[in-house]
Amino acid sequence: MTTPQLTLYNTLTRTKAPFTPLDPSNVRMYVCGPTVYDFAHIGNARPVIVFDVLFRLLRHTYGAEQVTYVRNITDVDDKINARALRDFPNLPLNEAIRRVTERTEDQFLSDVAALGTLDPTIQPRATDNIAEMQTLISDLLAKEHAYNAAGEVLFDVKSMPDYGQLSGRNLEDNLAGARIAVEAHKKNPADFVLWKQSADNEPGWDSPWGRGRPGWHIECSAMSERYLGQTFDIHGGGLDLIFPHHENEIAQSRCAHGTHAMATVWMHNGFLQVEGQKMSKSLGNFVTINDLLQTGAMGGHAWSGDVLRLAMLMTHYREPIDFSVKRLDEAEGKLRDWQRAARDAEPSDTEAPDEAVITALSDDLNFHRASVAIDALAKLAGREGGEAFKARLAATLTFLGFGLDTLLTSDDGWVEPPHIAAAIAQRLEALNAKNFAEADRLRDELAEQGIALMDYKDPETGERRTKWESKR
RNA sequence: GGCCACGUGGCGGAGUGGUGACGCAGCGGAUUGCAAAUCCGCGUACUCCGGUUCAAUUCCGGACGUGGCCUCCA
């Protein structure tokens, strides 16, 4: 079977087009990662999950060793400084910052691992790439795309004739907005900082322009160049990064290198609301990945990471999502159906994921269409003689980053709490004595604990058996 | 104010210039001590107004609505 042609929507051209890697033996993707100052929220999880699916698809299409995926860790930022001062007021600043960034980075990595994501090939930190950033800034100054003013190095947007291509805005539009505070030392209000000076109580690095720290966009230009080259295939992130972040990355990289493109395809995931409202701390509906994994912040109980993953993928990545308990319930039900259907699949290293799933994903990551194919597969797997379908279903779920038994309970040697086994045995005794009232009482008692019983006949002996699952 | 997305049945969500995808929920049936699970069956939706067309939910224009960006933000 031939591999379907991958097509992707490109923000740069606002169209969907066939994807052709610059070098099929090394397909290169860069995704903007977290700024490590606080728990990642559920909105942060979306690009992580979406681009993980793309990473998996690229590995499937071009070969696992032929894909390089870089996701950075931003560990220099004024929000980090503020957090360090707040949380560790008695430590020296550098030590306090290190505590904040290490703790937050560890939390992020364990959160996203729970979401079923593969590790990116490389996860560079901004602070390990300061020298590279300085080289870029020097190049920009040498080519007169940047200037030094009031102790800052600024990018001169007027020096780039086609600035604004990605976001579809021009400098006049930006001026029309007129809400940008015009700073006197800027030649143009849209000019942005490449390097700024640090006070003694701020983190800083020595540079030709004095002790200071990098601006907000330069790190991605530096790290993508270092690990992926001056021009690479795919650059991804959230919708909100189109402007100014990605626009300015493009400006820096292209002007420094004299290239006509930084990345061929620019992909942006849509935004997310929580229960129909914009997520914000003031509304009190700010939900972190960790809240969902560990607490009852949404729906009164914790959720499995792969349920969060499916809830996120149920909607096309470019569409807005209303993240809600109802959605999570639906995702959990669907994933449980899939896991049940794949139960007892023969383990196999050679079984390939379902072709219809690959085809659907190859059409600009149409995950929902893929899930329809999985539904069909699950139905076939559940039937008599569905062994081959089971194996393919299991391979498909694994390929997509879902667990095979995270939602299963009493079957497959799942650990059964003794009190449940005892109650089930008692109930079967009552049933054999035709004492239905007592049997129903026991069943209700378990139901109150969230344990749902299901009776069925043993296929061999015709005897009544009872299985259970936790039900919320 | 400028720029950019998007508006499909109770909900989620594909897709298409011409016989209502699919899932969840719901309803009916089989099965069951009763349930659950499972299986079978059931749904005349495409924001509004114009235009193009033999034919539009699908193409074009406008209106309205929602969301995003223009300031750190996934």
Coordinates of C-alpha atoms (C1' of nucleotides) in Angstrom, one line a residue:
Chain A
M1 CA 0.0 0.0 0.0
T2 CA 1.3 3.4 -0.9
T3 CA 1.7 6.1 1.7
P4 CA -0.9 8.8 1.3
Q5 CA 0.3 12.3 0.4
L6 CA 0.6 14.4 3.4
T7 CA -1.1 17.8 3.1
L8 CA -0.8 20.6 5.7
Y9 CA -2.5 23.9 6.2
N10 CA 0.1 26.7 6.0
T11 CA -0.5 29.9 7.8
L12 CA 1.9 31.6 5.5
T13 CA -0.2 31.0 2.4
R14 CA -3.5 30.5 4.2
T15 CA -4.0 27.3 2.1
K16 CA -3.7 23.6 2.5
A17 CA -1.0 22.2 0.2
P18 CA 0.9 18.9 -0.3
F19 CA 3.9 18.7 2.0
T20 CA 7.3 18.1 0.5
P21 CA 10.2 18.0 2.9
L22 CA 13.3 19.9 2.0
D23 CA 15.3 16.7 2.7
P24 CA 13.2 13.5 3.1
S25 CA 16.1 11.9 5.0
N26 CA 15.9 14.6 7.6
V27 CA 12.4 16.1 8.1
R28 CA 12.7 19.0 10.5
M29 CA 10.1 20.5 12.8
Y30 CA 10.3 23.2 15.5
V31 CA 7.6 23.9 18.0
C32 CA 7.6 26.7 20.6
G33 CA 7.7 25.2 24.0
P34 CA 6.9 26.4 27.5
T35 CA 8.2 29.3 29.4
V36 CA 9.0 27.6 32.7
Y37 CA 7.6 29.8 35.4
D38 CA 4.4 28.1 36.4
F39 CA 2.3 24.9 35.9
A40 CA 1.4 24.4 32.3
H41 CA -2.3 24.9 31.8
I42 CA -4.7 22.9 29.6
G43 CA -4.3 25.4 26.8
N44 CA -0.5 24.8 26.8
A45 CA -1.3 21.1 26.3
R46 CA -2.9 21.6 23.0
P47 CA 0.2 22.3 20.8
V48 CA 2.1 19.7 22.7
I49 CA -0.5 17.0 21.8
V50 CA -1.2 18.2 18.3
F51 CA 2.4 18.4 17.2
D52 CA 3.1 15.1 18.9
V53 CA 0.5 13.5 16.6
L54 CA 2.2 15.2 13.7
F55 CA 5.6 14.0 14.9
R56 CA 4.3 10.4 15.0
L57 CA 2.8 10.8 11.6
L58 CA 6.0 12.1 10.1
R59 CA 7.9 9.3 11.7
H60 CA 5.5 6.8 10.2
T61 CA 5.7 8.4 6.8
Y62 CA 9.4 9.2 6.5
G63 CA 10.9 6.8 9.0
A64 CA 11.4 7.3 12.7
E65 CA 15.1 8.1 12.3
Q66 CA 14.4 10.6 9.5
V67 CA 12.5 13.1 11.6
T68 CA 14.0 15.8 13.9
Y69 CA 11.6 17.5 16.3
V70 CA 12.9 20.4 18.4
R71 CA 10.8 21.9 21.2
N72 CA 12.5 24.5 23.3
I73 CA 12.4 25.3 26.9
T74 CA 12.3 29.0 27.6
D75 CA 14.1 29.5 30.9
V76 CA 15.0 33.2 30.6
D77 CA 12.1 35.6 30.9
D78 CA 11.0 38.4 33.1
K79 CA 8.0 36.4 34.4
I80 CA 10.5 33.8 35.7
N81 CA 12.5 36.6 37.5
A82 CA 9.3 37.8 39.1
R83 CA 8.4 34.3 40.2
A84 CA 11.9 33.7 41.6
L85 CA 11.7 36.8 43.7
R86 CA 8.3 35.9 45.0
D87 CA 9.0 32.3 45.8
F88 CA 12.6 32.4 47.0
P89 CA 13.1 35.9 48.3
N90 CA 16.0 34.8 50.5
L91 CA 18.1 33.1 47.9
P92 CA 20.6 34.7 45.6
L93 CA 18.7 35.6 42.4
N94 CA 20.5 33.1 40.1
E95 CA 19.9 30.3 42.6
A96 CA 16.2 31.3 43.0
I97 CA 15.8 31.4 39.2
R98 CA 17.4 28.0 38.9
R99 CA 15.0 26.6 41.5
V100 CA 12.0 28.0 39.6
T101 CA 13.0 26.8 36.2
E102 CA 14.1 23.4 37.2
R103 CA 11.0 22.7 39.3
T104 CA 8.7 24.0 36.5
E105 CA 10.6 22.1 33.8
D106 CA 10.4 18.8 35.6
Q107 CA 6.7 19.4 36.2
F108 CA 6.1 20.1 32.6
L109 CA 8.0 17.1 31.4
S110 CA 6.1 14.7 33.7
D111 CA 2.7 16.4 32.8
V112 CA 3.3 16.0 29.0
A113 CA 4.6 12.4 29.4
A114 CA 1.3 11.6 31.1
L115 CA -0.5 12.9 28.0
G116 CA 1.1 10.1 26.0
T117 CA 3.6 12.3 24.1
L118 CA 6.9 11.1 22.7
D119 CA 10.0 13.1 23.8
P120 CA 11.0 15.5 21.1
T121 CA 14.4 14.7 19.5
I122 CA 16.0 17.7 21.1
Q123 CA 14.7 20.0 23.9
P124 CA 17.1 22.9 24.1
R125 CA 17.1 25.5 26.8
A126 CA 17.4 29.2 26.0
T127 CA 20.1 29.7 28.6
D128 CA 22.3 27.1 26.8
N129 CA 22.1 29.1 23.6
I130 CA 23.0 32.7 24.7
A131 CA 26.2 32.7 22.6
E132 CA 24.2 31.6 19.5
M133 CA 21.7 34.4 20.1
Q134 CA 24.6 37.0 20.4
T135 CA 26.0 35.8 17.1
L136 CA 22.7 36.3 15.4
I137 CA 22.4 39.8 16.9
S138 CA 25.9 40.7 15.7
D139 CA 25.0 39.5 12.2
L140 CA 21.8 41.6 12.2
L141 CA 23.8 44.7 13.3
A142 CA 26.5 44.1 10.7
K143 CA 23.8 43.8 8.0
E144 CA 22.1 47.0 9.3
H145 CA 18.9 45.2 10.2
A146 CA 19.4 46.2 13.8
Y147 CA 20.6 49.3 15.7
N148 CA 21.7 50.2 19.1
A149 CA 19.6 52.7 21.1
A150 CA 19.3 53.6 24.7
G151 CA 21.3 50.6 25.7
E152 CA 19.1 48.2 23.8
V153 CA 19.7 46.4 20.5
L154 CA 16.5 46.7 18.4
F155 CA 15.4 45.1 15.2
D156 CA 14.7 47.6 12.5
V157 CA 11.5 46.4 10.8
K158 CA 11.8 49.0 8.1
S159 CA 14.9 47.3 6.9
M160 CA 12.8 44.3 5.9
P161 CA 10.6 45.1 2.9
D162 CA 8.2 42.2 3.3
Y163 CA 7.9 42.3 7.0
G164 CA 4.4 41.1 8.1
Q165 CA 3.9 38.3 5.6
L166 CA 2.9 35.7 8.1
S167 CA 0.4 37.7 10.0
G168 CA -0.9 39.6 7.0
R169 CA -0.4 42.9 8.5
N170 CA 1.7 45.8 7.4
L171 CA 3.5 48.5 9.4
E172 CA 0.7 51.0 8.5
D173 CA -1.9 48.7 10.0
N174 CA 0.1 48.4 13.2
L175 CA 0.4 52.2 13.4
A176 CA -3.4 52.4 12.9
G177 CA -3.8 50.3 16.0
A178 CA -2.1 53.1 17.9
R179 CA -2.3 51.2 21.1
I180 CA 1.4 50.4 21.1
A181 CA 3.2 52.8 23.4
V182 CA 5.7 54.4 21.2
E183 CA 9.0 54.4 22.9
A184 CA 11.1 57.4 22.0
H185 CA 14.3 55.5 21.3
K186 CA 12.6 53.3 18.6
K187 CA 12.9 54.3 15.0
N188 CA 9.6 52.6 14.4
P189 CA 6.9 51.6 16.9
A190 CA 7.1 48.0 15.6
D191 CA 10.8 47.7 16.2
F192 CA 11.4 45.0 18.8
V193 CA 14.2 44.2 21.3
L194 CA 16.9 41.8 20.5
W195 CA 19.0 42.5 23.5
K196 CA 18.3 44.5 26.6
Q197 CA 20.4 45.6 29.5
S198 CA 20.0 44.0 32.9
A199 CA 20.1 45.8 36.2
D200 CA 22.3 44.3 38.9
N201 CA 19.4 42.4 40.4
E202 CA 18.4 40.9 37.0
P203 CA 19.9 37.9 35.3
G204 CA 22.4 38.9 32.7
W205 CA 25.2 37.8 30.4
D206 CA 28.1 39.7 29.2
S207 CA 27.9 40.9 25.6
P208 CA 29.4 43.4 23.2
W209 CA 26.4 45.6 24.1
G210 CA 26.9 45.4 27.8
R211 CA 25.6 43.0 30.5
G212 CA 22.1 42.1 29.5
R213 CA 19.6 39.5 28.4
P214 CA 18.0 38.5 25.2
G215 CA 14.7 39.8 23.8
W216 CA 11.6 37.7 23.5
H217 CA 11.9 36.2 20.0
I218 CA 15.6 35.7 19.4
E219 CA 15.9 32.4 21.3
C220 CA 13.8 30.5 18.8
S221 CA 15.7 31.9 15.8
A222 CA 19.0 30.9 17.5
M223 CA 17.9 27.4 18.6
S224 CA 16.1 26.5 15.4
E225 CA 19.2 27.5 13.4
R226 CA 21.5 25.5 15.6
Y227 CA 19.5 22.3 15.6
L228 CA 17.6 22.5 12.3
G229 CA 19.5 24.8 10.0
Q230 CA 18.7 28.2 8.5
T231 CA 15.7 26.9 6.6
F232 CA 13.7 23.9 7.8
D233 CA 10.3 22.3 7.2
I234 CA 7.7 23.0 9.8
H235 CA 7.4 25.6 12.5
G236 CA 4.5 25.2 14.9
G237 CA 2.8 26.8 17.9
G238 CA -0.4 28.4 19.1
L239 CA -2.5 30.8 17.1
D240 CA -1.5 33.7 19.4
L241 CA 2.2 33.3 18.4
I242 CA 1.6 34.3 14.8
F243 CA 2.1 37.9 15.9
P244 CA 4.4 39.1 17.1
H245 CA 6.4 36.1 18.0
H246 CA 6.6 34.1 14.8
E247 CA 6.6 37.2 12.6
N248 CA 9.6 38.5 14.4
E249 CA 11.4 35.2 14.4
I250 CA 11.0 35.2 10.6
A251 CA 12.3 38.7 10.4
Q252 CA 15.4 37.9 12.5
S253 CA 16.3 34.7 10.9
R254 CA 15.7 35.7 7.3
C255 CA 17.5 39.0 7.7
A256 CA 20.4 37.5 9.5
H257 CA 20.9 34.7 7.0
G258 CA 19.7 36.4 3.8
T259 CA 17.2 33.6 3.2
H260 CA 13.8 33.8 1.7
A261 CA 12.2 31.5 4.2
M262 CA 12.8 30.4 7.8
A263 CA 10.4 27.5 7.6
T264 CA 8.4 26.2 4.7
V265 CA 5.2 25.4 6.6
W266 CA 3.9 27.4 9.5
M267 CA 1.2 25.6 11.6
H268 CA -0.9 27.1 14.3
N269 CA -3.3 25.4 16.7
G270 CA -6.6 27.0 17.7
F271 CA -7.4 28.3 21.1
L272 CA -9.3 26.7 23.9
Q273 CA -12.1 27.8 26.2
V274 CA -13.2 26.1 29.4
E275 CA -16.9 25.5 29.8
G276 CA -17.7 28.1 27.3
Q277 CA -15.6 30.8 28.8
K278 CA -12.2 32.2 28.2
M279 CA -9.8 30.7 30.6
S280 CA -8.4 33.2 33.0
K281 CA -7.2 33.4 36.5
S282 CA -9.7 36.1 37.3
L283 CA -12.7 34.0 36.2
G284 CA -11.3 31.2 38.4
N285 CA -11.5 28.7 35.6
F286 CA -7.8 28.4 35.0
V287 CA -7.1 24.7 34.8
T288 CA -3.6 23.2 34.7
I289 CA -2.7 19.8 33.2
N290 CA -1.7 18.7 36.6
D291 CA -5.1 19.7 38.1
L292 CA -6.8 17.4 35.6
L293 CA -4.4 14.5 36.1
Q294 CA -4.2 14.7 39.9
T295 CA -7.3 16.5 41.3
G296 CA -11.0 16.9 41.0
A297 CA -10.8 20.4 39.6
M298 CA -12.9 19.5 36.6
G299 CA -15.7 17.0 37.0
G300 CA -14.9 16.1 40.6
H301 CA -12.3 13.5 39.9
A302 CA -8.9 13.1 38.2
W303 CA -8.7 12.1 34.6
S304 CA -6.4 9.7 32.8
G305 CA -3.8 11.4 30.6
D306 CA -5.0 9.7 27.5
V307 CA -8.5 10.8 28.1
L308 CA -7.2 14.4 28.1
R309 CA -5.4 13.5 25.0
L310 CA -8.4 12.2 23.2
A311 CA -10.6 15.1 24.5
M312 CA -8.1 17.5 22.9
L313 CA -7.9 15.6 19.6
M314 CA -11.6 15.1 19.1
T315 CA -11.7 18.6 17.6
H316 CA -9.5 19.5 14.6
Y317 CA -6.4 21.3 15.7
R318 CA -7.2 24.6 14.0
E319 CA -10.7 24.9 15.4
P320 CA -11.5 26.4 18.8
I321 CA -12.2 23.9 21.5
D322 CA -14.6 24.2 24.4
F323 CA -13.0 22.1 27.0
S324 CA -15.7 20.8 29.3
V325 CA -16.6 17.9 31.6
K326 CA -19.0 16.7 29.1
R327 CA -16.3 16.5 26.5
L328 CA -14.0 14.6 28.9
D329 CA -16.8 12.2 29.7
E330 CA -17.4 11.5 26.0
A331 CA -13.6 11.0 25.4
E332 CA -13.4 8.6 28.3
G333 CA -16.4 6.6 27.1
K334 CA -14.9 6.4 23.6
L335 CA -11.5 5.5 24.7
R336 CA -12.9 2.8 27.0
D337 CA -14.8 1.3 24.1
W338 CA -11.6 1.2 22.1
Q339 CA -9.6 -0.4 24.8
R340 CA -12.3 -3.0 25.4
A341 CA -12.4 -3.8 21.8
A342 CA -8.6 -4.2 21.7
R343 CA -8.4 -6.3 24.8
D344 CA -6.5 -9.5 24.5
A345 CA -4.9 -8.5 21.2
E346 CA -1.9 -10.6 20.3
P347 CA 1.2 -8.5 21.0
S348 CA 2.9 -7.7 17.8
D349 CA 5.9 -5.6 16.7
T350 CA 5.0 -5.8 13.1
E351 CA 1.4 -4.9 13.0
A352 CA 0.9 -1.5 11.3
P353 CA -1.6 1.2 12.3
D354 CA -4.8 1.2 10.3
E355 CA -4.5 2.6 6.8
A356 CA -7.6 4.7 7.0
V357 CA -6.3 6.3 10.1
I358 CA -3.1 7.3 8.4
T359 CA -5.0 8.6 5.4
A360 CA -7.2 10.7 7.6
L361 CA -4.3 12.2 9.5
S362 CA -2.4 12.8 6.3
D363 CA -5.2 15.3 5.4
D364 CA -4.0 18.1 7.6
L365 CA -4.3 16.0 10.8
N366 CA -7.9 15.2 10.4
F367 CA -8.0 13.3 13.7
H368 CA -11.8 13.2 13.9
R369 CA -12.0 11.3 10.7
A370 CA -9.3 9.0 12.0
S371 CA -11.4 8.3 15.1
V372 CA -14.4 7.3 12.9
A373 CA -12.1 4.7 11.3
I374 CA -11.1 3.5 14.7
D375 CA -14.7 3.2 15.7
A376 CA -15.3 1.0 12.7
L377 CA -12.2 -1.0 13.5
A378 CA -13.3 -1.4 17.1
K379 CA -16.7 -2.7 16.0
L380 CA -15.0 -5.4 13.8
A381 CA -12.6 -6.3 16.6
G382 CA -15.4 -6.9 19.0
R383 CA -17.0 -9.5 16.7
E384 CA -16.5 -13.2 16.4
G385 CA -13.1 -13.9 14.8
G386 CA -12.0 -10.3 15.2
E387 CA -8.4 -11.2 16.2
A388 CA -6.7 -9.6 13.3
F389 CA -8.8 -6.4 13.8
K390 CA -7.9 -6.5 17.5
A391 CA -4.2 -6.5 16.7
R392 CA -4.5 -3.7 14.2
L393 CA -6.6 -1.7 16.6
A394 CA -4.0 -2.2 19.4
A395 CA -1.3 -1.1 17.0
T396 CA -3.3 1.9 15.9
L397 CA -4.0 3.0 19.5
T398 CA -0.4 2.6 20.4
F399 CA 0.7 4.5 17.3
L400 CA -1.6 7.4 18.4
G401 CA -0.2 7.5 21.9
F402 CA -3.1 5.9 23.7
G403 CA -2.7 3.3 26.4
L404 CA -4.4 -0.1 25.9
D405 CA -5.6 -0.7 29.4
T406 CA -5.7 2.7 31.3
L407 CA -9.5 2.5 31.6
L408 CA -10.0 -1.2 32.0
T409 CA -10.8 -2.6 35.3
S410 CA -11.8 -6.1 36.3
D411 CA -10.5 -7.9 33.2
D412 CA -7.1 -8.9 32.1
G413 CA -5.7 -9.6 35.5
W414 CA -6.5 -6.1 36.6
V415 CA -6.1 -5.8 40.4
E416 CA -9.4 -6.4 42.0
P417 CA -9.9 -4.8 45.4
P418 CA -10.9 -7.7 47.8
H419 CA -14.1 -6.0 49.1
I420 CA -15.4 -6.0 45.5
A421 CA -14.6 -9.6 44.9
A422 CA -16.3 -10.5 48.2
A423 CA -19.4 -8.5 47.4
I424 CA -19.7 -10.1 44.0
A425 CA -19.3 -13.6 45.4
Q426 CA -22.0 -12.8 48.0
R427 CA -24.3 -11.5 45.4
L428 CA -23.9 -14.6 43.2
E429 CA -24.8 -16.7 46.2
A430 CA -27.9 -14.6 46.8
L431 CA -28.8 -14.9 43.1
N432 CA -28.4 -18.7 43.2
A433 CA -30.8 -18.7 46.1
K434 CA -33.2 -16.4 44.0
N435 CA -32.8 -13.8 46.7
F436 CA -33.0 -10.9 44.2
A437 CA -33.6 -8.2 46.9
E438 CA -30.3 -9.0 48.6
A439 CA -28.5 -9.3 45.3
D440 CA -29.8 -5.9 44.2
R441 CA -28.9 -4.4 47.6
L442 CA -25.3 -5.5 47.1
R443 CA -25.3 -4.2 43.6
D444 CA -26.6 -0.8 44.8
E445 CA -24.1 -0.7 47.5
L446 CA -21.2 -1.1 45.0
A447 CA -22.9 1.4 42.7
E448 CA -22.7 4.0 45.4
Q449 CA -19.0 3.4 45.5
G450 CA -18.9 4.0 41.7
I451 CA -18.6 0.3 40.8
A452 CA -20.9 -0.8 38.1
L453 CA -21.6 -4.6 37.8
M454 CA -22.3 -6.4 34.6
D455 CA -23.6 -10.0 34.4
Y456 CA -22.8 -12.2 31.6
K457 CA -22.7 -15.9 30.8
D458 CA -19.5 -17.9 30.7
P459 CA -19.2 -18.9 27.1
E460 CA -17.9 -22.4 28.0
T461 CA -20.2 -23.4 30.8
G462 CA -23.2 -21.1 30.5
E463 CA -22.7 -20.1 34.2
R464 CA -23.4 -16.6 35.4
R465 CA -20.4 -14.5 35.8
T466 CA -20.1 -10.9 36.9
K467 CA -17.6 -8.3 35.9
W468 CA -17.3 -4.7 37.0
E469 CA -15.9 -1.3 36.1
S470 CA -15.5 1.9 37.9
K471 CA -18.1 4.3 36.8
R472 CA -18.3 8.0 37.6
Chain B
rG1 C1' -10.4 51.1 14.7
rG2 C1' -7.1 47.5 11.8
rC3 C1' -6.0 42.3 10.7
rC4 C1' -7.3 36.9 11.0
rA5 C1' -10.2 32.6 11.8
rC6 C1' -15.0 30.3 12.4
rG7 C1' -20.6 29.6 12.3
rU8 C1' -23.7 21.9 10.4
rG9 C1' -29.2 18.2 14.3
rG10 C1' -29.8 18.0 22.0
rC11 C1' -24.1 17.6 22.2
rG12 C1' -19.4 16.4 19.7
rG13 C1' -18.0 16.6 14.7
rA14 C1' -16.8 15.0 9.1
rG15 C1' -18.0 16.0 4.3
rU16 C1' -20.2 17.4 -0.4
rG17 C1' -22.7 21.7 -6.4
rG18 C1' -27.7 17.0 -6.9
rU19 C1' -30.3 9.9 -2.6
rG20 C1' -29.4 13.6 5.8
rA21 C1' -21.2 10.5 7.4
rC22 C1' -20.0 9.0 12.1
rG23 C1' -20.0 9.1 17.6
rC24 C1' -22.5 10.4 22.3
rA25 C1' -27.2 11.2 24.4
rG26 C1' -32.4 9.9 23.3
rC27 C1' -36.3 6.4 21.5
rG28 C1' -38.1 1.3 20.0
rG29 C1' -36.8 -4.0 19.8
rA30 C1' -33.7 -8.6 21.0
rU31 C1' -31.5 -10.4 25.4
rU32 C1' -32.0 -10.2 30.9
rG33 C1' -35.0 -12.3 37.5
rC34 C1' -34.2 -6.8 37.0
rA35 C1' -30.2 -4.1 35.2
rA36 C1' -25.6 -3.1 32.8
rA37 C1' -23.0 -4.6 28.7
rU38 C1' -23.9 -6.4 23.7
rC39 C1' -26.7 -6.8 19.1
rC40 C1' -30.7 -4.8 15.6
rG41 C1' -33.5 -0.5 14.2
rC42 C1' -34.9 4.8 14.5
rG43 C1' -32.5 11.4 13.2
rU44 C1' -35.8 15.2 7.0
rA45 C1' -29.3 19.8 10.7
rC46 C1' -26.1 22.8 7.7
rU47 C1' -26.9 31.5 11.2
rC48 C1' -29.6 35.1 8.0
rC49 C1' -30.3 37.9 3.3
rG50 C1' -29.0 38.3 -1.7
rG51 C1' -26.3 36.4 -6.3
rU52 C1' -24.4 32.5 -9.7
rU53 C1' -26.7 27.6 -11.3
rC54 C1' -31.4 23.1 -13.9
rA55 C1' -29.7 22.4 -8.7
rA56 C1' -26.2 25.4 -2.8
rU57 C1' -25.3 23.4 3.4
rU58 C1' -21.3 23.3 -0.4
rC59 C1' -19.3 28.8 -4.9
rC60 C1' -19.6 34.6 -4.7
rG61 C1' -21.2 39.1 -2.0
rG62 C1' -23.3 41.3 2.3
rA63 C1' -25.4 41.1 7.3
rC64 C1' -25.4 39.2 12.1
rG65 C1' -22.9 36.2 15.8
rU66 C1' -18.5 33.8 18.2
rG67 C1' -13.4 33.5 19.0
rG68 C1' -8.3 35.3 18.3
rC69 C1' -4.3 38.9 17.4
rC70 C1' -2.8 44.2 17.3
rU71 C1' 0.5 44.4 24.9
rC72 C1' 3.2 38.8 28.0
rC73 C1' 0.1 34.7 26.5
rA74 C1' -0.7 27.9 23.6

